[in-house]
Amino acid sequence: MRIFAIRDESAGAQKDLAWLLYYEMEKRFYIEFPDDADEWETPLLLSSFAKKGEKAVNSYWSKVWVQQRIVPADRQNIGQVLKDNGLKEYDEFSLLMLHMGRCAQDDYALFPMEEQELPPQIQGRFERRVEDVASLGQNTLLVFFRDGMVRRCDLTDWFREHEEFAILLKKEKLFDHVRIQTGGHGVAWDENMGIWDYVLYQSGAAVPLTIEDFRAFAAQRIITAGEAAELLNCSRQNISDLIKRGKLHPVKATSRSTLLLKSEVLKRNWL
């Protein structure tokens, strides 16, 4: 991860207004605001987010802000521009670094930073990034955070208040496809349908569980179909038959493997 302060270089200012985070492997940008961000000082395009009290800008709009500061991909002579700057292909980050984010429309520029140089309020956010997430169904997520906190988040009200999430109220299977945003900034279902880490942290109900507890349970109590066959002293075909008849319920099943709860398998010996 690369970190840059977005600094106002106008006369007498030299003030960090926000911070740009870039994840090189996935080529994703995120912009973080200070807790007391002033919408009138915040760079244009980003000010609407600050006005709404949001602490960060998602990867889509962060990338749009970056694209506004570099030569556009559809420029007529873009091939020659890339060649003149020693670039083999169009890459937003490489172009942004040529002039450290400066452009003719304003006085903002980027200044490299290390994580430990960030203000304490921003460093604190890294401790509350999402570490893992699981769908519990019925619009509820089990969210694990980096500081060890685990929260059960019922998102029904959130979905009702934000119309872009309405489809998740109608299609539960789609809800189950939740993923972690790059860097743990939150969870998402697509580019513009995500929920920030701090929203989940503040709204969820604390669960007396840690991710280490969860991993220990998974390691000890989730088994393969082959292991289940050994426990029941039967063939893999018998396990498949039990599953088809609804006597065993896979935790996960793909064309290559099937995972089962060990406790449910052992109960077959009680019959």
XYZ file of C-alpha atoms in Angstrom:
271
model
C 0.000 0.000 0.000
C 1.194 3.492 -0.910
C 0.071 6.502 1.142
C 0.012 10.157 0.066
C -1.137 13.332 1.760
C -3.378 15.472 -0.463
C -1.920 18.872 0.366
C -3.020 22.391 -0.484
C 0.097 24.191 -1.728
C -1.494 27.625 -2.118
C 0.293 30.560 -0.511
C 0.491 30.171 3.250
C -1.672 27.064 3.347
C 0.441 23.882 3.143
C -2.370 21.933 4.765
C -3.147 18.226 4.435
C -6.809 18.020 3.443
C -7.095 14.265 2.928
C -5.013 11.147 2.303
C -4.858 8.970 -0.797
C -4.264 5.228 -0.317
C -3.236 3.115 -3.297
C -3.234 -0.686 -3.297
C -0.751 -1.652 -6.000
C -1.707 -5.303 -6.535
C -5.391 -4.556 -7.129
C -4.805 -1.039 -8.507
C -7.404 0.538 -6.234
C -7.531 4.019 -4.748
C -9.248 5.150 -1.545
C -9.362 8.652 -0.081
C -9.598 9.243 3.685
C -10.818 12.490 5.290
C -9.925 13.870 8.727
C -12.751 13.653 11.259
C -13.275 17.436 11.039
C -13.105 17.695 7.233
C -14.333 21.080 5.945
C -16.395 20.702 2.778
C -15.251 24.170 1.637
C -11.580 23.192 1.863
C -11.975 19.683 0.495
C -11.002 19.300 -3.186
C -13.812 19.628 -5.727
C -15.692 16.385 -6.459
C -14.760 15.111 -2.994
C -16.537 17.919 -1.121
C -19.957 16.282 -1.501
C -18.708 13.296 0.510
C -17.329 15.547 3.239
C -20.612 17.465 3.311
C -22.495 14.225 4.061
C -20.128 13.539 6.952
C -18.500 10.542 5.306
C -14.982 9.731 6.460
C -13.801 8.266 3.170
C -14.449 8.037 -0.569
C -15.023 4.657 -2.207
C -12.676 3.208 -4.793
C -14.842 4.227 -7.752
C -15.011 7.948 -6.946
C -11.439 8.016 -5.664
C -10.340 6.731 -9.062
C -12.493 9.337 -10.818
C -10.721 12.062 -8.794
C -7.354 10.639 -9.844
C -8.426 10.473 -13.493
C -9.346 14.159 -13.424
C -5.731 14.988 -12.548
C -4.008 13.070 -15.342
C -4.088 12.914 -19.126
C -7.322 11.168 -20.228
C -7.147 7.699 -21.742
C -9.044 8.832 -24.842
C -6.658 11.663 -25.711
C -5.870 11.590 -29.428
C -2.086 11.354 -29.005
C -2.116 9.234 -25.862
C 0.291 6.694 -27.385
C 2.955 9.335 -27.918
C 2.356 10.799 -24.445
C 2.958 7.390 -22.859
C 6.059 6.813 -24.986
C 7.512 10.239 -24.106
C 7.117 9.397 -20.413
C 8.577 5.907 -20.656
C 5.260 4.110 -20.079
C 4.306 0.956 -21.977
C 0.597 1.197 -21.185
C -1.970 3.551 -19.712
C -1.803 3.346 -15.932
C -3.509 5.895 -13.665
C -1.037 5.589 -10.818
C 2.073 5.922 -13.014
C 0.627 8.997 -14.713
C -0.379 10.479 -11.363
C 3.200 10.116 -10.102
C 4.702 12.010 -13.055
C 3.708 15.336 -11.489
C 2.752 14.078 -8.023
C -0.914 14.781 -8.610
C -0.500 18.411 -9.626
C -2.740 19.894 -12.297
C -3.471 23.373 -13.646
C -6.961 23.668 -12.128
C -5.975 23.896 -8.448
C -3.113 23.999 -5.921
C -3.307 20.426 -4.651
C -0.385 17.990 -4.755
C 0.521 14.569 -3.369
C 3.250 13.949 -0.791
C 4.404 10.397 0.071
C 3.962 9.275 3.681
C 4.505 6.215 5.851
C 1.604 4.780 7.845
C 3.189 5.865 11.132
C 3.279 9.473 9.872
C -0.488 9.645 9.502
C -2.512 11.537 12.144
C -3.564 9.303 15.074
C -7.226 9.498 14.021
C -6.389 7.977 10.632
C -4.013 5.373 12.083
C -6.802 4.352 14.446
C -9.026 3.520 11.485
C -6.557 0.899 10.310
C -7.144 -0.988 13.563
C -10.854 -1.200 12.805
C -10.639 -2.397 9.225
C -12.668 -5.499 8.297
C -10.654 -8.697 8.704
C -13.328 -11.142 7.577
C -17.081 -11.366 6.986
C -19.758 -14.039 6.719
C -23.398 -13.815 5.702
C -25.831 -15.080 8.352
C -28.804 -14.582 6.045
C -31.808 -12.305 6.681
C -29.742 -9.159 5.881
C -27.319 -9.924 8.706
C -23.521 -10.133 8.598
C -20.991 -11.462 11.082
C -18.061 -9.064 10.774
C -14.575 -9.605 12.201
C -12.399 -6.511 12.734
C -8.625 -6.177 13.012
C -8.769 -5.019 16.622
C -10.348 -8.352 17.602
C -13.910 -7.082 17.817
C -16.659 -9.191 16.246
C -20.038 -7.646 15.470
C -23.365 -8.970 14.272
C -24.744 -6.387 11.855
C -28.430 -6.368 10.892
C -28.487 -4.210 7.751
C -32.236 -4.252 7.071
C -32.752 -0.594 8.023
C -29.637 0.471 6.105
C -30.916 -1.227 2.944
C -34.315 0.450 3.316
C -32.747 3.888 3.789
C -30.353 3.582 0.820
C -32.184 2.775 -2.402
C -29.076 1.418 -4.164
C -29.292 -1.579 -1.789
C -32.977 -2.327 -2.484
C -32.127 -5.333 -4.643
C -30.505 -7.055 -1.644
C -33.826 -6.969 0.196
C -35.378 -8.889 -2.680
C -32.583 -11.337 -3.519
C -31.152 -13.079 -0.461
C -28.785 -15.211 -2.551
C -27.165 -12.019 -3.838
C -26.721 -10.837 -0.241
C -24.701 -13.986 0.456
C -22.127 -12.875 -2.135
C -20.771 -10.197 0.182
C -17.004 -9.594 -0.066
C -14.375 -7.599 1.800
C -13.362 -4.342 0.148
C -9.685 -3.998 -0.747
C -7.681 -3.099 2.348
C -10.584 -4.009 4.635
C -12.271 -0.629 4.117
C -15.650 -2.268 4.461
C -17.803 -4.810 2.668
C -19.368 -4.655 -0.779
C -21.573 -6.428 -3.281
C -20.431 -4.388 -6.291
C -18.478 -1.221 -7.138
C -21.112 1.211 -5.860
C -22.896 -0.986 -3.335
C -20.614 -1.053 -0.318
C -20.747 -0.213 3.402
C -17.812 1.365 5.211
C -15.945 -0.374 8.011
C -16.733 2.403 10.497
C -20.478 2.131 9.766
C -20.404 -1.598 10.485
C -18.290 -1.091 13.600
C -20.630 1.526 15.055
C -23.939 -0.100 14.157
C -23.289 -3.781 14.856
C -23.957 -5.610 18.098
C -20.804 -6.928 19.812
C -20.395 -10.720 19.821
C -18.180 -12.418 22.468
C -16.101 -14.189 19.848
C -12.738 -13.664 18.155
C -11.554 -14.645 14.703
C -9.116 -17.043 16.397
C -12.122 -18.758 18.025
C -13.779 -19.009 14.630
C -10.651 -20.445 12.992
C -10.252 -22.998 15.782
C -13.850 -24.112 15.337
C -13.439 -24.405 11.556
C -10.187 -26.369 11.896
C -11.624 -28.810 14.430
C -15.283 -29.151 13.504
C -15.499 -28.846 9.703
C -14.503 -31.969 7.772
C -14.406 -33.229 4.197
C -16.687 -35.862 2.711
C -13.758 -38.282 2.782
C -13.230 -37.725 6.505
C -16.976 -38.152 7.058
C -16.858 -41.511 5.268
C -14.051 -42.648 7.568
C -15.981 -41.600 10.691
C -19.075 -43.507 9.557
C -17.063 -46.415 8.146
C -18.821 -46.119 4.823
C -18.068 -45.095 1.237
C -18.032 -41.601 -0.294
C -21.029 -42.731 -2.309
C -22.956 -43.341 0.940
C -22.128 -39.799 2.084
C -23.395 -38.404 -1.229
C -26.600 -40.394 -0.805
C -27.134 -39.064 2.732
C -26.711 -35.533 1.400
C -29.184 -36.113 -1.448
C -31.759 -37.469 1.014
C -31.332 -34.444 3.305
C -29.811 -36.474 6.130
C -26.562 -34.484 5.994
C -26.342 -30.761 5.233
C -23.072 -29.514 3.659
C -21.490 -26.345 4.976
C -20.171 -25.872 1.454
C -20.384 -28.007 -1.659
C -18.643 -27.581 -5.016
C -17.961 -29.895 -7.940
C -14.612 -30.770 -6.357
C -15.254 -30.922 -2.628
C -17.874 -31.082 0.093
C -17.467 -29.770 3.639
C -19.618 -30.960 6.548
C -20.060 -30.276 10.237
C -18.320 -33.029 12.186
C -21.015 -32.984 14.885
C -23.785 -33.695 12.370
C -21.799 -36.566 10.856
C -21.135 -38.128 14.275
C -24.834 -37.986 15.114
C -25.437 -40.533 12.355
C -23.819 -43.060 14.725
C -26.474 -42.303 17.335
C -29.330 -43.569 15.197
